[in-house]
Coordinates of C-alpha atoms and ligand atoms in Angstrom, one line a residue:
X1 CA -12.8 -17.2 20.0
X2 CA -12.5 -16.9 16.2
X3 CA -11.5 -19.6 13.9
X4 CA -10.5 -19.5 10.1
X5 CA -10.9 -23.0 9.3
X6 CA -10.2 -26.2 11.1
X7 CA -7.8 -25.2 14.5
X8 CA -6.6 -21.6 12.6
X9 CA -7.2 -18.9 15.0
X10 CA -8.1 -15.5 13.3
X11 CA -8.2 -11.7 14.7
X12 CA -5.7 -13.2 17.6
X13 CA -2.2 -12.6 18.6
X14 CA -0.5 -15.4 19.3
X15 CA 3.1 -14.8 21.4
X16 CA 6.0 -16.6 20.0
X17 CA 8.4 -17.0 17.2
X18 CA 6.9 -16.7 13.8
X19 CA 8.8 -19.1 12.3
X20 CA 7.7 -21.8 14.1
X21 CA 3.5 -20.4 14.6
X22 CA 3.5 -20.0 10.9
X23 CA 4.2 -23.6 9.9
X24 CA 0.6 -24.3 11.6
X25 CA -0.6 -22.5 9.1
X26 CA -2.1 -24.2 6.2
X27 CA -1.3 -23.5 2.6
X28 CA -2.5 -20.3 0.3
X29 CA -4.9 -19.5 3.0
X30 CA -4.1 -15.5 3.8
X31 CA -5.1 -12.9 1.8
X32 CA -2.3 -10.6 2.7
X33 CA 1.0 -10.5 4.3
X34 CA 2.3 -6.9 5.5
X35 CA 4.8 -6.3 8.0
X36 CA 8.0 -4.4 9.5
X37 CA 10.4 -6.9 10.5
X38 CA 13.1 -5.3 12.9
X39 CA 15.7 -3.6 11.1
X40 CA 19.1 -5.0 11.4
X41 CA 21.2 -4.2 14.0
X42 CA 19.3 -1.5 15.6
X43 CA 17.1 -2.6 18.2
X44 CA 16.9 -5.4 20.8
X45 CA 13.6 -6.6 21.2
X46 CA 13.9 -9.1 24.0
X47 CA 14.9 -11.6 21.8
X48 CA 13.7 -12.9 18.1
X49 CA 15.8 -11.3 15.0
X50 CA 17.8 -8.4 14.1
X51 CA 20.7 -8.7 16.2
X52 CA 22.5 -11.5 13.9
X53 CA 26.3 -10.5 13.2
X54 CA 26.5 -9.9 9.8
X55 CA 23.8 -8.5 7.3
X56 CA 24.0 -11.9 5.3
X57 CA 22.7 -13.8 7.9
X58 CA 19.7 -11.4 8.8
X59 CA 18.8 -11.5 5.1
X60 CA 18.6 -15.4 5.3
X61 CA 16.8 -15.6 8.1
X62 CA 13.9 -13.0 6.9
X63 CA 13.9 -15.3 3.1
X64 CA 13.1 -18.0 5.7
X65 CA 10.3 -16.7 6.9
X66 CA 9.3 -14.9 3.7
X67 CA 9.0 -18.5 1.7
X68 CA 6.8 -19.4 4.4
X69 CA 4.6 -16.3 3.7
X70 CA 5.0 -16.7 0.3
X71 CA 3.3 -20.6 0.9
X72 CA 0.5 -19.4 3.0
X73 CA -1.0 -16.6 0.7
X74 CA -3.3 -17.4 -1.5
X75 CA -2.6 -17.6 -5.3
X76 CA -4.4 -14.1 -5.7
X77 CA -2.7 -12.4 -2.4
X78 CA -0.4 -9.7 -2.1
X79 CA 2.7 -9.2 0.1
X80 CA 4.0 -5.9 1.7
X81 CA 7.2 -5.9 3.2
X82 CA 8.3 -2.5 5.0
X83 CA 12.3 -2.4 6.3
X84 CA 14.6 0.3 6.7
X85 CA 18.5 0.8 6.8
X86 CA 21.4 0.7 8.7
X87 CA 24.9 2.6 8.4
X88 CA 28.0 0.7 9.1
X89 CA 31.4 2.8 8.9
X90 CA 29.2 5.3 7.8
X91 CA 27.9 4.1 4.6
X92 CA 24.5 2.9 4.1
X93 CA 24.0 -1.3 3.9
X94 CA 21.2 -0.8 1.4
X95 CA 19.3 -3.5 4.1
X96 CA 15.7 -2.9 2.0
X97 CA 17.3 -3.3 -1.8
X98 CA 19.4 -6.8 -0.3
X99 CA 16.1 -8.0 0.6
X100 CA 13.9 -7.0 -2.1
X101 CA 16.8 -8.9 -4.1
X102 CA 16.8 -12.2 -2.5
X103 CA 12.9 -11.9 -2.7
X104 CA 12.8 -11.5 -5.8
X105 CA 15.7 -14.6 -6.5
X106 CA 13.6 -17.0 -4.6
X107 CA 11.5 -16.5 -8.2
X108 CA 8.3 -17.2 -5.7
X109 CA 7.4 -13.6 -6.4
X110 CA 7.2 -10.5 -8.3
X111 CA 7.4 -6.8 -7.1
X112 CA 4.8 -4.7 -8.3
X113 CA 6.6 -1.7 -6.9
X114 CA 8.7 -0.1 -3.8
X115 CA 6.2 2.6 -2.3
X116 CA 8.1 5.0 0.0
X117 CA 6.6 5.7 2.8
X118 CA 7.4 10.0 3.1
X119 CA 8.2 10.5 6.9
X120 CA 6.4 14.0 7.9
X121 CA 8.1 14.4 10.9
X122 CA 11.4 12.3 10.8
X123 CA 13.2 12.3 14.4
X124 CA 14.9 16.0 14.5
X125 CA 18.4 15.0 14.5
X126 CA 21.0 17.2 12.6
X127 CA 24.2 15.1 11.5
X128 CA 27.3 17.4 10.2
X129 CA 28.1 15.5 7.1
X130 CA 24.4 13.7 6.2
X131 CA 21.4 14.3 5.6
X132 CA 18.6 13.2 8.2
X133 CA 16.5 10.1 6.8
X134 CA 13.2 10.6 6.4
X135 CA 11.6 7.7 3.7
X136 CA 11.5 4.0 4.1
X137 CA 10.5 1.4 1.7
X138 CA 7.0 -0.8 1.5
X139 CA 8.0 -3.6 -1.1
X140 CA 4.8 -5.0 -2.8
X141 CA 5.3 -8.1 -4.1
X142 CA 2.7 -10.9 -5.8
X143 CA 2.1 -14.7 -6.1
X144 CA 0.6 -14.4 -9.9
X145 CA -0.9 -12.1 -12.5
X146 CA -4.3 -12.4 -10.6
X147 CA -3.4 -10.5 -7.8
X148 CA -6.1 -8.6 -6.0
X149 CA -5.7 -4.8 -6.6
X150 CA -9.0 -2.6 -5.5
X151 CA -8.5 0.5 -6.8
X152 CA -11.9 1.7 -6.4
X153 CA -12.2 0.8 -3.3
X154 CA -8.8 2.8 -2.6
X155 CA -10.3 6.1 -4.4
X156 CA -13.8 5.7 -2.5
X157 CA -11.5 6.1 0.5
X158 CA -13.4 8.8 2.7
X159 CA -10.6 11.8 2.8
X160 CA -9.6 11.0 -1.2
X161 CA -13.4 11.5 -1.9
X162 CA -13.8 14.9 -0.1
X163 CA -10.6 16.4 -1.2
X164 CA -12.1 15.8 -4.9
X165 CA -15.5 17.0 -3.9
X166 CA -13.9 20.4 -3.1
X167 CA -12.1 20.9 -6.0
X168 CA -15.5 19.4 -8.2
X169 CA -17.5 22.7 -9.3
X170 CA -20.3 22.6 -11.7
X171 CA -18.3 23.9 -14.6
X172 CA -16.0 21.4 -14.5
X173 CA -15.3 20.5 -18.2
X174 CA -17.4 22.4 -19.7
X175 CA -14.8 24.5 -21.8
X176 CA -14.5 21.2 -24.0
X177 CA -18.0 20.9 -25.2
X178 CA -17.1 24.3 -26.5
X179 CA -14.2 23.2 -28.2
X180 CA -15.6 20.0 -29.8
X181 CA -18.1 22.5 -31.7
X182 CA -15.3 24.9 -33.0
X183 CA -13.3 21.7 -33.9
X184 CA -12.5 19.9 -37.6
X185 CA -14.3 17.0 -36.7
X186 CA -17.1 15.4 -38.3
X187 CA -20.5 15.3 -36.9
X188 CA -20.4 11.6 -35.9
X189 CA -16.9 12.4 -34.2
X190 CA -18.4 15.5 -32.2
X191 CA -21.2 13.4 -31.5
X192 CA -19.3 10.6 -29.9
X193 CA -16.5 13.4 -28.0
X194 CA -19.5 15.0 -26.5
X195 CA -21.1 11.2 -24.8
X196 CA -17.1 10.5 -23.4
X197 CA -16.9 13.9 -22.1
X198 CA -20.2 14.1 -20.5
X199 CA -19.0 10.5 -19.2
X200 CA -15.7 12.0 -17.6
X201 CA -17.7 15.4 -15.8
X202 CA -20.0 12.4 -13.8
X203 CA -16.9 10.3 -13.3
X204 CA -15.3 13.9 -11.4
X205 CA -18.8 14.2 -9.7
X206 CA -19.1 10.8 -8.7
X207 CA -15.6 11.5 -6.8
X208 CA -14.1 8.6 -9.1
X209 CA -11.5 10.1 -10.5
X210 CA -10.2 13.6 -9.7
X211 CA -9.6 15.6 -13.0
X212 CA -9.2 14.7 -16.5
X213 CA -7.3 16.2 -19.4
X214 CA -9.2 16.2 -23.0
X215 CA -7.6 16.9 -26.5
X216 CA -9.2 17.5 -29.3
X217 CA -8.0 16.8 -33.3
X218 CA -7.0 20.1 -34.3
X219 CA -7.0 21.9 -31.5
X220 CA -4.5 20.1 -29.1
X221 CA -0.8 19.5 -30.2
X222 CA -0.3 15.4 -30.4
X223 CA 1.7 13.9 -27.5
X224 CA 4.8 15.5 -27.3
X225 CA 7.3 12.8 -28.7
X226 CA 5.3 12.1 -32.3
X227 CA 5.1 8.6 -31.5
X228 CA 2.0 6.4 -32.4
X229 CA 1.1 5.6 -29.6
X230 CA -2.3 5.2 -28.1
X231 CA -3.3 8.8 -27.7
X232 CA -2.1 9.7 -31.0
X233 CA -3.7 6.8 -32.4
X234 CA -6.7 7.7 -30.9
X235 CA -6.5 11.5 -31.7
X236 CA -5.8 10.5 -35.3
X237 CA -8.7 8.1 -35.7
X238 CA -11.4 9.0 -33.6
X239 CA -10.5 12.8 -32.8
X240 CA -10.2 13.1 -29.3
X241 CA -9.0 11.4 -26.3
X242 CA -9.3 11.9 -22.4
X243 CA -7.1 11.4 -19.9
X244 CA -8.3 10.9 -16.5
X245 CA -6.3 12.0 -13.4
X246 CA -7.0 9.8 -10.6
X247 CA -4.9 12.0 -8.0
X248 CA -1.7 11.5 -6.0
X249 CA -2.4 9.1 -3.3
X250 CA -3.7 6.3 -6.1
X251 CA -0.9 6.9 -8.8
X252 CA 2.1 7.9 -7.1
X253 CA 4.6 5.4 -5.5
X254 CA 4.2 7.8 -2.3
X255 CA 2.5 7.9 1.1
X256 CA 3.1 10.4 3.1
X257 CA 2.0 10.4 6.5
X258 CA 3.6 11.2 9.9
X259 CA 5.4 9.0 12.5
X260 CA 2.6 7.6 14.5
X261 CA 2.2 8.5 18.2
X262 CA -0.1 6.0 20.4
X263 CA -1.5 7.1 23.8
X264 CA 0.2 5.1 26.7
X265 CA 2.8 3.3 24.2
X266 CA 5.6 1.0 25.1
X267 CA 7.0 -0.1 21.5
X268 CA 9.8 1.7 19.9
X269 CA 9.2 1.2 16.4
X270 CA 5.8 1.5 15.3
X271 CA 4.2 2.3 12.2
X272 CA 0.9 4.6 11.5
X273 CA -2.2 2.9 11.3
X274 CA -3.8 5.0 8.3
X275 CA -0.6 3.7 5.9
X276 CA -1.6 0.5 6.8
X277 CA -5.7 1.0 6.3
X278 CA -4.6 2.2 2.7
X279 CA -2.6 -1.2 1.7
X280 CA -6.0 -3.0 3.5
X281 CA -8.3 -0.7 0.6
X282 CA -6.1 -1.3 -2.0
X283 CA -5.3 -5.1 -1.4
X284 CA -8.0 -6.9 0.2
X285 CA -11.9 -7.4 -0.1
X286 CA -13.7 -7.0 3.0
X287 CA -13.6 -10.1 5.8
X288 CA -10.2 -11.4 4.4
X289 CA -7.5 -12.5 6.3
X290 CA -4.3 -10.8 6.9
X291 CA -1.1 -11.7 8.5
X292 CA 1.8 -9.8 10.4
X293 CA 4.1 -12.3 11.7
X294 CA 5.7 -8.8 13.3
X295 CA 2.7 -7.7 15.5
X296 CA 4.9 -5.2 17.0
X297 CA 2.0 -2.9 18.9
X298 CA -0.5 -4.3 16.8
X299 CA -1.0 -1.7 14.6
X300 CA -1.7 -3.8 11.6
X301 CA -4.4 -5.7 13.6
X302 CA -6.0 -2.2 14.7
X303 CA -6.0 -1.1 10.8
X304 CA -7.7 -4.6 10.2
X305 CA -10.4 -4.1 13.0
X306 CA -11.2 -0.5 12.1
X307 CA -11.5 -1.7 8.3
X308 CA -13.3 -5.2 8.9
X309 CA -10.7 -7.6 7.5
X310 CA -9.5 -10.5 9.7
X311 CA -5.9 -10.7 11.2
X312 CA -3.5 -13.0 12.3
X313 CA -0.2 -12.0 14.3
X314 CA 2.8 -13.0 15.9
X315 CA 5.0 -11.3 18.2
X316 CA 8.0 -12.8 20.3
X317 CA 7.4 -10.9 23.2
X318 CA 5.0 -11.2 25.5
X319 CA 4.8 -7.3 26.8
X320 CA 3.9 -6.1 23.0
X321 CA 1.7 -8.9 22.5
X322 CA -0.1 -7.8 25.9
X323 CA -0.3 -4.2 24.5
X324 CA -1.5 -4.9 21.3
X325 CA -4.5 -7.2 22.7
X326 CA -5.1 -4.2 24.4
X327 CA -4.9 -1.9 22.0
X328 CA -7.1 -3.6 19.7
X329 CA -9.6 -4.5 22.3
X330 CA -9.9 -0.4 22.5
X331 CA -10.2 0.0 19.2
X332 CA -13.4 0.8 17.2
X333 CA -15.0 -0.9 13.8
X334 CA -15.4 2.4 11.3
X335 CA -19.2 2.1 11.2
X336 CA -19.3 2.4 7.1
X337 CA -17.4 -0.8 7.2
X338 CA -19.6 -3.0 9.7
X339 CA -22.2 -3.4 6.6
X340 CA -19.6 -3.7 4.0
X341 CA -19.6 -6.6 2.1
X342 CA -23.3 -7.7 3.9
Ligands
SAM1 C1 9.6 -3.3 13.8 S1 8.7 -4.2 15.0 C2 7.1 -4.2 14.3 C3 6.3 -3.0 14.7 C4 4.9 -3.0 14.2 N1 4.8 -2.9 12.8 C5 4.0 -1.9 14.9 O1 3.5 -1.0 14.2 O2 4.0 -1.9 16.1 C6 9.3 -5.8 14.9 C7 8.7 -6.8 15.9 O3 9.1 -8.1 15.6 C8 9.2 -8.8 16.8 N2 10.0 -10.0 16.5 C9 11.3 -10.1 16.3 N3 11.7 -11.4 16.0 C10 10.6 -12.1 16.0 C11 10.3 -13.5 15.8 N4 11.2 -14.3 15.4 N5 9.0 -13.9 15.8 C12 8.0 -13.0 16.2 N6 8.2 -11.7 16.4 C13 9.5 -11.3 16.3 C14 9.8 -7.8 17.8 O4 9.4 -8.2 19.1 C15 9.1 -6.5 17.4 O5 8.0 -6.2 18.1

């Protein structure tokens, strides 16, 4: 049996209501905290929350829990918070935006963003007078300033780096050096352009970033807009400027991946593994420790075994945590990752 420190147990999950197991907790000891609470009013998990009568009182009970969270990360951790709506007489609660609120007015926390999670195959149901949901929120929210934010770890990501290997060819940028000669800058200025260009063809090799954008005094129209701001600053006084493109899945506020289906699965409501794996690159070093006071199916502690980060769950009942156990126990360390961080 593992052990975070003292009589913590890590990469276990532990059946029972979270708001009691995570008191045991000590203080600012987790790395991250990411989870799918149950959504109000819309399933009945054998007990625990979700079911309480009126919206108010679900949003209490979850700022409960979330304070607790909130005293266990660490000062540079990260929270992720995913929840989804509810109609009542046909118009939407706004569940996610009540929460994010009263997150946000415990003044324990920041939110660095609201990612939406792009559902690629949302349940086929056709509604005369709506439209079919397909997009839930993933709130990220922060302790402090220093928050932990890998975003090279998050582009070195194996799929990001082969989808900008194929579109790499060897004449990628080359145009510019050609341009930079036919330009109105001065020698020392075509001398310096040519160094930060070659710099930006090895960053696109390297698979760091995916494209960049150069323009060049003379050449390229200033920012559209006129105003001084740091491209035309830098166009102005040193003659060029670059703009890297880092690609979709690292700037845009979007993930979109499908519905996950598990082999042999008896949870209704669980969320895919790879969303999870790219909060885990994005948020955490190797071998920290995660919570999910949620364990659901465990999918958050399979995306934590695959990637070699430590977990810590809770679930209320005893048949999930049974299947998640399981389900981990069946799960395989990505090889790349057993000698990270050695
Ligand atoms: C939306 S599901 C989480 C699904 C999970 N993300 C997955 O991928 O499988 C919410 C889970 O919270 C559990 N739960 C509800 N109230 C709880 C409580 N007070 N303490 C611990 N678990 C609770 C339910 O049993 C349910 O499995």
């Amino acid at each position: 049996m593992s052990y975070l420190y003292g009589n913590i147990p890590i990469d276990q999950i532990l059946c029972g209501d979270n708001q009691e197991l995570i008191r045991q907790l000590p203080d600012s000891c987790i790395q991250l905290v990411i989870t799918s609470p149950p959504y109000f009013q819309q399933r009945d998990y054998g007990g625990g929350m979700g079911n309480e009568s009126h919206v108010d009182e679900y949003i209490d009970k979850l700022i409960c829990l979330f304070r607790e969270c909130v005293r266990v990360l660490k000062d540079d951790g990260n929270l992720v918070f995913n929840i989804g709506d509810k109609y009542q007489d046909s118009s939407l609660l706004l569940v996610p935006y009540r929460f994010a609120l009263a997150a946000t007015n415990t003044e324990l926390v920041r939110l660095v963003n609201e990612i939406t999670w792009v559902k690629k195959n949302p349940t086929p149901r056709q509604f005369k007078r709506r439209l079919v949901s397909s997009t839930e929120p993933f709130f990220h929210f922060v302790k402090s300033d220093n928050y932990f934010y890998d975003t090279k770890a998050f582009l070195a990501e194996p799929s990001t780096i082969q989808k900008s290997q194929k579109k790499t060819n060897t004449k990628v940028g080359q145009r510019y050096f050609e341009l930079i000669e036919e330009s109105e800058l001065s020698e020392a200025e075509k001398a310096s352009a040519r160094l930060e260009l070659a710099e930006a063809i090895q960053e696109v090799k390297r698979g760091e970033t995916q494209s960049f954008r150069m323009k060049i005094r003379g050449i390229h129209a200033a920012p559209f807009g006129g105003q001084m701001g740091g491209r035309t600053l830098q166009l102005k006084n040193k003659g060029f400027t670059i703009i890297r493109i880092y690609g979709n899945r690292l700037k845009r506020d979007v993930i979109e991946t499908p519905v996950a289906a598990e082999k042999g699965n008896i949870h209704p409501a669980i969320y895919p593994v790879d969303l999870i794996e790219e909060f885990l690159h994005l948020l955490t070093p190797h071998g920290s420790v995660v919570l999910d006071p949620f364990m659901g199916s465990g999918s958050t502690a399979v995306a934590c075994k695959k990637l070699g980060r430590h977990y810590v769950g809770y679930d209320i009942n005893a048949e999930y945590c049974e299947f998640a156990k399981n389900r981990v126990d069946g799960t395989e360390i990505k090889m790349r990752n057993m000698f990270e961080g050695i």
